[in-house]
PDB file of C-alpha atoms in Angstrom:
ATOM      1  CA  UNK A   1     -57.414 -43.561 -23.116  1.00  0.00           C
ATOM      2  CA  UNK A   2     -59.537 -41.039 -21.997  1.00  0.00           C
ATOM      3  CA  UNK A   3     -61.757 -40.868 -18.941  1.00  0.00           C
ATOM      4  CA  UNK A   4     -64.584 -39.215 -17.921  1.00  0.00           C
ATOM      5  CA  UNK A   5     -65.862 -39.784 -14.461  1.00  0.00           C
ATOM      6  CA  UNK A   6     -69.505 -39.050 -13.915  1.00  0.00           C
ATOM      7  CA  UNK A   7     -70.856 -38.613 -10.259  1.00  0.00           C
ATOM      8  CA  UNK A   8     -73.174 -39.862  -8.484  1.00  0.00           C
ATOM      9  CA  UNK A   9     -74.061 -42.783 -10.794  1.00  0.00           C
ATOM     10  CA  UNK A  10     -77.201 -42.913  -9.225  1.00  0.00           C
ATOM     11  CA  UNK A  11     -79.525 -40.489  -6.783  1.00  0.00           C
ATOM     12  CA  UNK A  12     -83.233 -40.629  -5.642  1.00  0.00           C
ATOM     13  CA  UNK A  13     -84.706 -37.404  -4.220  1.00  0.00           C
ATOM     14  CA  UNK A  14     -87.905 -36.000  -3.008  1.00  0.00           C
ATOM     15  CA  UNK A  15     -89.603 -33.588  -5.452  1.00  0.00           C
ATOM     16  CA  UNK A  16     -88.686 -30.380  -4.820  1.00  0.00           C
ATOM     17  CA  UNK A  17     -85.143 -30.788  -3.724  1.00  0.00           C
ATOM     18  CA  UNK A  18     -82.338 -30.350  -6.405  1.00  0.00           C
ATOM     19  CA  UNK A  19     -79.691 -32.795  -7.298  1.00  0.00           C
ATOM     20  CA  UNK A  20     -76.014 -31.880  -8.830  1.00  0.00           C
ATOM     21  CA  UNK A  21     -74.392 -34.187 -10.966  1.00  0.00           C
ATOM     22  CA  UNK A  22     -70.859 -33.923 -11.342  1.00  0.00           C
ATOM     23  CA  UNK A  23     -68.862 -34.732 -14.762  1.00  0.00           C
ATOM     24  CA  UNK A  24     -64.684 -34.982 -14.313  1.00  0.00           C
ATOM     25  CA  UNK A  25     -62.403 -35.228 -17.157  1.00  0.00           C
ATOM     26  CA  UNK A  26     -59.586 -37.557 -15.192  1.00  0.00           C
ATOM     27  CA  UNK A  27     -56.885 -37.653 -17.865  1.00  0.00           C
ATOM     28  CA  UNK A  28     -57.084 -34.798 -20.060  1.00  0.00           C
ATOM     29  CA  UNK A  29     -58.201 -30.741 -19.916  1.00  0.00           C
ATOM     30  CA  UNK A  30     -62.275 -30.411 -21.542  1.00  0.00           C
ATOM     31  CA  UNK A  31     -62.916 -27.065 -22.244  1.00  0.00           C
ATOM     32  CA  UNK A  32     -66.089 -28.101 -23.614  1.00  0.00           C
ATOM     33  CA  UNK A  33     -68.242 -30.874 -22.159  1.00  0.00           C
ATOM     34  CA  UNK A  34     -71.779 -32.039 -23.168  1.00  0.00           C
ATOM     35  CA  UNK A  35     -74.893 -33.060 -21.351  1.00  0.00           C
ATOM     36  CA  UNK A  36     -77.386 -35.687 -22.317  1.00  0.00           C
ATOM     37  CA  UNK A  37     -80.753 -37.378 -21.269  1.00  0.00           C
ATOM     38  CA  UNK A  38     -81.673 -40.266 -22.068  1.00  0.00           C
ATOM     39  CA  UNK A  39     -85.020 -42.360 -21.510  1.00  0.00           C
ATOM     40  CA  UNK A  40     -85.492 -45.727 -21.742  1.00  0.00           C
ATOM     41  CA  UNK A  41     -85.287 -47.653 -25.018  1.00  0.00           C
ATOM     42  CA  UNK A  42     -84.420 -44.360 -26.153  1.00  0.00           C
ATOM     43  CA  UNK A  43     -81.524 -42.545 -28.198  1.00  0.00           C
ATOM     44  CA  UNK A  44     -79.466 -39.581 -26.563  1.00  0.00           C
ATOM     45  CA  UNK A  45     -80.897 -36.338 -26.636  1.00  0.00           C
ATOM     46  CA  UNK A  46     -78.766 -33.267 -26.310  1.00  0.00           C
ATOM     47  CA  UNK A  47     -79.590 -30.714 -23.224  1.00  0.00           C
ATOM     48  CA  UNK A  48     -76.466 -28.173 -23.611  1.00  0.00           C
ATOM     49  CA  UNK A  49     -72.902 -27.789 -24.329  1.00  0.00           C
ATOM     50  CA  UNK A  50     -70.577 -26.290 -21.001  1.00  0.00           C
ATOM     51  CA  UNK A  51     -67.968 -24.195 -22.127  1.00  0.00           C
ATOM     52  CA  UNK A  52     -65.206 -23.488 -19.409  1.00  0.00           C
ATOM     53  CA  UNK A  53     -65.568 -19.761 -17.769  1.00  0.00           C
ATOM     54  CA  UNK A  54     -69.113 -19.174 -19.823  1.00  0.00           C
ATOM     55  CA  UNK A  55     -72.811 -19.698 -20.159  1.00  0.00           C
ATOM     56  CA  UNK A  56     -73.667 -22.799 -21.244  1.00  0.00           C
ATOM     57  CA  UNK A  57     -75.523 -23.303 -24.422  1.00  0.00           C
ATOM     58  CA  UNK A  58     -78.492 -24.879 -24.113  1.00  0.00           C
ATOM     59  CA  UNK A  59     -80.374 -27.015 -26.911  1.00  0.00           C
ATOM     60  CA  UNK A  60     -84.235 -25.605 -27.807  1.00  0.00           C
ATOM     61  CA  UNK A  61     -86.497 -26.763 -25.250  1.00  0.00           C
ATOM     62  CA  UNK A  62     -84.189 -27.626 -22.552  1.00  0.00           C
ATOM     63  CA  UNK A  63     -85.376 -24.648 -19.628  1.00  0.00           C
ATOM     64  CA  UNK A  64     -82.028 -23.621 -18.508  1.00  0.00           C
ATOM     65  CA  UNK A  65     -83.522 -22.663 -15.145  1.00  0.00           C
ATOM     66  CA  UNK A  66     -83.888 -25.670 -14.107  1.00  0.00           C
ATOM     67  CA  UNK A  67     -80.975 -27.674 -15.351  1.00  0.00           C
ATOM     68  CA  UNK A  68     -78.197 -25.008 -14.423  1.00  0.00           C
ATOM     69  CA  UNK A  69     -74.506 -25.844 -15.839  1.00  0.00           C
ATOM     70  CA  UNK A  70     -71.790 -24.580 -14.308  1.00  0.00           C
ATOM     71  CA  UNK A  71     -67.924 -25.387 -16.110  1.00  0.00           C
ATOM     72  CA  UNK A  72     -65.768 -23.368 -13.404  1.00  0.00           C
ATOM     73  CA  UNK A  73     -62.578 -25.317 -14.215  1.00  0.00           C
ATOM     74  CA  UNK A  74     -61.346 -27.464 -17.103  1.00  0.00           C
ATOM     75  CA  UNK A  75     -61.702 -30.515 -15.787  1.00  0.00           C
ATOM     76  CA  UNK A  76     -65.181 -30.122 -13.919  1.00  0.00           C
ATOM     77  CA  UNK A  77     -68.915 -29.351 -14.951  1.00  0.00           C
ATOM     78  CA  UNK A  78     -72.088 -29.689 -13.464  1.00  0.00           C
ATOM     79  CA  UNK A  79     -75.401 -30.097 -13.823  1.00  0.00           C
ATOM     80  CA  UNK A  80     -78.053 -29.243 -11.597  1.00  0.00           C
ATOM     81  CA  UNK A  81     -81.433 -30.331 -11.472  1.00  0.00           C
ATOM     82  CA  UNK A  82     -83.173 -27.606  -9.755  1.00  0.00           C
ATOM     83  CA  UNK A  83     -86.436 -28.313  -7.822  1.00  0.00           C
ATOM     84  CA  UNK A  84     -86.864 -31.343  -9.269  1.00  0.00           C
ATOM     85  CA  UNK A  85     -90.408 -33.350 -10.287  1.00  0.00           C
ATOM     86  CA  UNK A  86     -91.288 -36.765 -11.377  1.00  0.00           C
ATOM     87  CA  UNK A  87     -90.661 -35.589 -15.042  1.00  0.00           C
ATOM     88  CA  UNK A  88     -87.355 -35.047 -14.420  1.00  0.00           C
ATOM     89  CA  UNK A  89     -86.063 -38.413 -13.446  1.00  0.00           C
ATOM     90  CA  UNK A  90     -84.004 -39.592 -15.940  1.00  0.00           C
ATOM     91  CA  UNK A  91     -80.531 -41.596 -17.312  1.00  0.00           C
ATOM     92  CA  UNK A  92     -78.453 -38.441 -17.324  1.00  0.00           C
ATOM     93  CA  UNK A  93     -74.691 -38.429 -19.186  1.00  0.00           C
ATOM     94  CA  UNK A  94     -71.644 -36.206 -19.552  1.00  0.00           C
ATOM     95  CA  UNK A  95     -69.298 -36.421 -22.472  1.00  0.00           C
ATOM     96  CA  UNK A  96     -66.018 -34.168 -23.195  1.00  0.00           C
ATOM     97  CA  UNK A  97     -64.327 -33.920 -26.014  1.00  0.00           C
ATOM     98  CA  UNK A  98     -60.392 -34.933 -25.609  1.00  0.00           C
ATOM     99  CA  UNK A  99     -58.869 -33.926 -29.329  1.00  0.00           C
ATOM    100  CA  UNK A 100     -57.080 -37.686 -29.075  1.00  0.00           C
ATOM    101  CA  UNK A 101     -59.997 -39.791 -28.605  1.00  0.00           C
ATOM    102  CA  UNK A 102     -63.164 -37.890 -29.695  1.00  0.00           C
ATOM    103  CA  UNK A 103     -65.836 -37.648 -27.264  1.00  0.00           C
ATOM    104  CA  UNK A 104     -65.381 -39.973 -24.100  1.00  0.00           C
ATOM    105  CA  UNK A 105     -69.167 -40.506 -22.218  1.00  0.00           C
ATOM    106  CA  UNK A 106     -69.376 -40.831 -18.127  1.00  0.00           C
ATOM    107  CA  UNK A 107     -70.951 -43.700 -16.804  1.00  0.00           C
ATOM    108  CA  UNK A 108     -74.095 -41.661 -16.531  1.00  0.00           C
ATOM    109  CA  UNK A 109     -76.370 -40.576 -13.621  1.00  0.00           C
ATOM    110  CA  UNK A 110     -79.862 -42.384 -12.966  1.00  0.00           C
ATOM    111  CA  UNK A 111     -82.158 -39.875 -11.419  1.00  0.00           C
ATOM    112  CA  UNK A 112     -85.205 -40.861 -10.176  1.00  0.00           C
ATOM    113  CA  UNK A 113     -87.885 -38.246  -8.706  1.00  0.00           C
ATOM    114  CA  UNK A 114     -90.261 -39.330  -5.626  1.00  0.00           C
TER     115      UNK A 114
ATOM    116  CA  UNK B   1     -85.286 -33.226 -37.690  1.00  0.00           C
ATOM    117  CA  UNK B   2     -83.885 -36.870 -37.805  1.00  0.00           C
ATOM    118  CA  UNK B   3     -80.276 -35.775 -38.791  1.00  0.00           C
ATOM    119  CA  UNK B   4     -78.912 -39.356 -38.594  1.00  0.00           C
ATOM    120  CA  UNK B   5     -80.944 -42.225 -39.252  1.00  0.00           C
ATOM    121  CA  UNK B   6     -80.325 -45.749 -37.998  1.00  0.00           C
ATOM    122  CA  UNK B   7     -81.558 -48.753 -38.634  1.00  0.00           C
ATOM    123  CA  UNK B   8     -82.640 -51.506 -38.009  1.00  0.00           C
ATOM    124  CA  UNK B   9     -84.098 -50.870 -34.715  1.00  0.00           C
ATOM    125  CA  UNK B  10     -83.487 -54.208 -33.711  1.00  0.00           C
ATOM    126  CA  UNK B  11     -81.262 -57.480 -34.420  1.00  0.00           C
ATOM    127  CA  UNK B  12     -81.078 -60.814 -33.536  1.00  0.00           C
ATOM    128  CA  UNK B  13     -77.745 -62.135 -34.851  1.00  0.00           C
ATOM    129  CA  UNK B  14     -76.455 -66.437 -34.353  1.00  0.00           C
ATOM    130  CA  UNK B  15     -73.411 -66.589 -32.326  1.00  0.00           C
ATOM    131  CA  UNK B  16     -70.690 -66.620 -34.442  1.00  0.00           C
ATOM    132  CA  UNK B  17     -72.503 -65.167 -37.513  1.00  0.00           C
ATOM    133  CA  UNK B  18     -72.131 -61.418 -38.490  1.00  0.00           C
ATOM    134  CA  UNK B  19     -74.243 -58.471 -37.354  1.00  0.00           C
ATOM    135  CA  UNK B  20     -74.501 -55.064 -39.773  1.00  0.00           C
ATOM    136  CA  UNK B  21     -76.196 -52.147 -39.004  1.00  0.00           C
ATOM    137  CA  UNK B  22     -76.666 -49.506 -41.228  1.00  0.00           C
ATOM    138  CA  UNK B  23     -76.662 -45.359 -41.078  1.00  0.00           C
ATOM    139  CA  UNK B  24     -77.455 -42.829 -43.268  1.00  0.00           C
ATOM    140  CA  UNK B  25     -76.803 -38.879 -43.081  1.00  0.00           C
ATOM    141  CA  UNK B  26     -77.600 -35.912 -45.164  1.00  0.00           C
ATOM    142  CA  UNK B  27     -75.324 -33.143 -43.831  1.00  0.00           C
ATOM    143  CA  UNK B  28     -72.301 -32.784 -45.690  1.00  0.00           C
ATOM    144  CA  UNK B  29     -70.599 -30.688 -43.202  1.00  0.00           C
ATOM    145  CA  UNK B  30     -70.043 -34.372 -40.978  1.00  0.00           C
ATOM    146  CA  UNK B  31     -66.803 -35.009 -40.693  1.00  0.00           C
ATOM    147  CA  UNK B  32     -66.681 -37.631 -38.342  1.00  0.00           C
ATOM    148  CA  UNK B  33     -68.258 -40.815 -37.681  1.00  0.00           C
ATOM    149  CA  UNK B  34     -68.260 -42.565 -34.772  1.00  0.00           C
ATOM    150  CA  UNK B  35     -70.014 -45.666 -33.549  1.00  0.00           C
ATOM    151  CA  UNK B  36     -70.821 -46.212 -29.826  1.00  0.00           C
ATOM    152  CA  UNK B  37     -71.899 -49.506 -27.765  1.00  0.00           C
ATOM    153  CA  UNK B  38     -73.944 -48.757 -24.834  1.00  0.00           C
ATOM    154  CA  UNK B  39     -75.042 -51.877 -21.512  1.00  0.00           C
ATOM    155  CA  UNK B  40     -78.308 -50.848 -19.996  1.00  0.00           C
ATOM    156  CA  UNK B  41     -77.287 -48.293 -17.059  1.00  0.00           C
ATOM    157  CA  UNK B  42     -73.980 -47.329 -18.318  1.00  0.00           C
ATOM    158  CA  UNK B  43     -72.615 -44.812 -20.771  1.00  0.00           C
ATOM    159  CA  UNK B  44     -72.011 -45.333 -24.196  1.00  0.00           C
ATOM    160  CA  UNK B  45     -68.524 -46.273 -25.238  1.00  0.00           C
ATOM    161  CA  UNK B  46     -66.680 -45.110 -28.381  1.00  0.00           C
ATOM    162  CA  UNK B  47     -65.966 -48.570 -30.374  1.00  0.00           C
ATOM    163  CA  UNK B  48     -64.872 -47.123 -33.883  1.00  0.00           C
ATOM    164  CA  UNK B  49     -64.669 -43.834 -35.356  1.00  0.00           C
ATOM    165  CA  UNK B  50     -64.147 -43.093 -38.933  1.00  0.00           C
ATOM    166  CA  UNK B  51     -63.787 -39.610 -40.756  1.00  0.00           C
ATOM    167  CA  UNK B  52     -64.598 -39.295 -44.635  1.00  0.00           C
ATOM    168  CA  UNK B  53     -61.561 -39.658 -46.393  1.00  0.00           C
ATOM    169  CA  UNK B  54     -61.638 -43.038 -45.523  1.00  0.00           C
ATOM    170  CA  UNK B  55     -64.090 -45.639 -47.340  1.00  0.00           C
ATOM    171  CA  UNK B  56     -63.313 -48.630 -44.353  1.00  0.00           C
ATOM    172  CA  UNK B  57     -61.781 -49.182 -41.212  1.00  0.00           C
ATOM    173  CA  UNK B  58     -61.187 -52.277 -39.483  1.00  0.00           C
ATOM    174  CA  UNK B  59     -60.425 -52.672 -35.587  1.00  0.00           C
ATOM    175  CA  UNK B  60     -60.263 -56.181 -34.598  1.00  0.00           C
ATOM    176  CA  UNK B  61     -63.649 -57.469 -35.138  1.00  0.00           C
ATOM    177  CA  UNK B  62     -65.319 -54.389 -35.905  1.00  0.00           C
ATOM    178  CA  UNK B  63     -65.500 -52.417 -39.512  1.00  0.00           C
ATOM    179  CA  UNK B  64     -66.797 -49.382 -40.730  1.00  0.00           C
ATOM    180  CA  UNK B  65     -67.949 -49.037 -44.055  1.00  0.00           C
ATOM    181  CA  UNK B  66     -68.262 -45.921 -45.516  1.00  0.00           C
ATOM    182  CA  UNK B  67     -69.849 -44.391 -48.678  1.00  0.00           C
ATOM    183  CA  UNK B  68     -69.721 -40.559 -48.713  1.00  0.00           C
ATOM    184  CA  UNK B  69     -71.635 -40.457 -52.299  1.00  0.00           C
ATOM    185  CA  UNK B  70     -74.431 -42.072 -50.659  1.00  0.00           C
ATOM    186  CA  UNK B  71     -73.434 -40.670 -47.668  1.00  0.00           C
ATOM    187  CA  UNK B  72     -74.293 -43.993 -45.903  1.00  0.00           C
ATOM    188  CA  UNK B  73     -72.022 -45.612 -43.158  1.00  0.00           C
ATOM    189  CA  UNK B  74     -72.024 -48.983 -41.445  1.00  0.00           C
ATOM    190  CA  UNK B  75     -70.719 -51.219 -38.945  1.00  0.00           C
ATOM    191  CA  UNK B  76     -69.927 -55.013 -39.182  1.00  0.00           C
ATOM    192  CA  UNK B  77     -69.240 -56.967 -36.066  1.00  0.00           C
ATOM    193  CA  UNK B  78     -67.919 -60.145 -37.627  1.00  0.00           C
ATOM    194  CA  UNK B  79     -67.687 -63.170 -35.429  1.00  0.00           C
ATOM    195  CA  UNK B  80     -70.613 -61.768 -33.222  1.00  0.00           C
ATOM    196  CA  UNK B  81     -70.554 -63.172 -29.347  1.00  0.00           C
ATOM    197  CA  UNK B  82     -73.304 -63.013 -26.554  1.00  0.00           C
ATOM    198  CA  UNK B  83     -71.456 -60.421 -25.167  1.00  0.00           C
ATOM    199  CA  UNK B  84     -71.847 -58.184 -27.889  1.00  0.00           C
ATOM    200  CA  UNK B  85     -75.403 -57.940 -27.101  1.00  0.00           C
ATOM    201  CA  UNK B  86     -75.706 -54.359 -26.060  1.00  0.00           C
ATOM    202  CA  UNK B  87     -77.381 -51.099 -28.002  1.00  0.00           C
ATOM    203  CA  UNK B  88     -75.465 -50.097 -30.533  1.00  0.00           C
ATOM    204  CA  UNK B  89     -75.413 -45.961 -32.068  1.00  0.00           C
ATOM    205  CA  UNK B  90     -73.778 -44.385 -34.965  1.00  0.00           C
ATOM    206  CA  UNK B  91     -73.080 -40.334 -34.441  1.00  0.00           C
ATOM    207  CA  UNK B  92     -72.205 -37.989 -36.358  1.00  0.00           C
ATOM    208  CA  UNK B  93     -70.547 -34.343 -36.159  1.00  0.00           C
ATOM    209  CA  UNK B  94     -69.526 -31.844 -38.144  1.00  0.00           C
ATOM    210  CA  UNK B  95     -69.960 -28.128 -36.961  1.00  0.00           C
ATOM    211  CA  UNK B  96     -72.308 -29.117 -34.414  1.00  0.00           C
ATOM    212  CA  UNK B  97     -71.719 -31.352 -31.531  1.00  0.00           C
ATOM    213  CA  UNK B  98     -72.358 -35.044 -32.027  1.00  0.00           C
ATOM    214  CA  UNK B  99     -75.781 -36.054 -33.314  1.00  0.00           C
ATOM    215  CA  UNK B 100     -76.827 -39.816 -32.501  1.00  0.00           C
ATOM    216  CA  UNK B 101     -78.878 -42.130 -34.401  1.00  0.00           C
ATOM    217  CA  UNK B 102     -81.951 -43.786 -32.467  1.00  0.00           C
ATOM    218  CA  UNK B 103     -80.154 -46.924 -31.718  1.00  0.00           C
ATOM    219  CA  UNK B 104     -79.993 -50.780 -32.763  1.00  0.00           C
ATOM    220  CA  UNK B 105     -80.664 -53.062 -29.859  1.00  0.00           C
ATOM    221  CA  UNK B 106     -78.620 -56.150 -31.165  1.00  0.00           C
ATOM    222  CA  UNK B 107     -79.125 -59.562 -29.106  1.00  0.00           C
ATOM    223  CA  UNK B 108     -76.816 -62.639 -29.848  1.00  0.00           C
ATOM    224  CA  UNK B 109     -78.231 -66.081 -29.342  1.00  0.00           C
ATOM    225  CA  UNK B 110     -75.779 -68.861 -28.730  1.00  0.00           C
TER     226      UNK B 110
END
């Protein structure tokens, strides 16, 4: 089946840095890959949708300034937490969307802000 | 705006016995159903998917019902083991990307 590998599956940073997280598509060509949060006990939430070669689309309320997207190839996107606070930390997750098997989820990316 | 809602919100289930969770949708545009099983600190994993031509599908232990006139949906885990206990979610998409429910955290007791 389809796989998505999500990278790193877990990071702790000081605030102020920024973090990427990196979402592959092993198996199969995404143009279109999704990101989620997620807190704890809680249900997905949608931040944007990458489309390969152009601006993301980002869900109301997400501040695309400080998660930046970037979907340069069809088998890569990521996400960028830019100058990061306590706020931010997070369970985030990458999905794409293989026409076979739906939408395939990465292992997902534990962020967590000092 | 609650576009898919899941319930219960919890479930204790006997080992052996058979856990059902229910969803229920309003947008008529979905066109696919899918339900996903998520362990704490990983992803969530596609375990059934169903689309609406289709009243039930059946994939080992797990079944999707499917009523589009109530435009309900649910999954069945028959023969439920310890090691189903995980969180489960129903989605749903149509000309949107996939919208979740809020989750059923079901726990099997031996």
């Amino acid at each position: 089946g389809a796989v998505v590998s999500q990278h790193p599956s877990w990071v702790i940073c000081k605030s102020g840095t920024s973090v990427k997280i990196e979402c592959r598509s092993l198996d199969f060509q995404a143009t279109t890959m999704f990101w989620y949060r997620q807190f704890p006990k809680q249900s997905l939430m949608l931040m944007a949708t990458s489309n390969e070669g152009s601006k993301a689309t980002y869900e109301q309320g997400v501040e695309k300034d400080k998660f930046l997207i970037n979907h340069a190839s069809l088998t890569l996107s990521t996400l960028t937490v830019t100058s990061a606070h306590p706020e931010d930390s997070s369970f985030y997750i990458c999905s794409a969307r293989d026409l076979s098997y739906g939408y395939t989820f990465g292992s997902g990316t534990r962020l967590t802000v000092v | 705006q609650q576009q898919v809602k899941q319930s219960p919100q919890s479930l204790i289930v006997q080992k052996g016995g058979i856990s059902i969770i229910n969803c229920a949708y309003e947008n008529t545009a979905f066109d696919y159903f899918p339900w996903y099983q998520q362990f704490p600190g990983k992803g969530p994993a596609l375990l059934i998917a169903i689309r609406p031509d289709v009243s039930e599908k059946k994939e080992g232990r797990f079944t999707i019902s499917f009523n589009k006139s109530a435009k309900q949906f649910s999954l069945h885990i028959m023969d439920s083991q310890p090691g189903d206990s995980a969180t489960y979610f129903c989605a749903a998409r149509g000309n949107t990307p996939l919208v979740f429910g809020k989750g059923t955290r079901l726990s099997v007791i031996a």
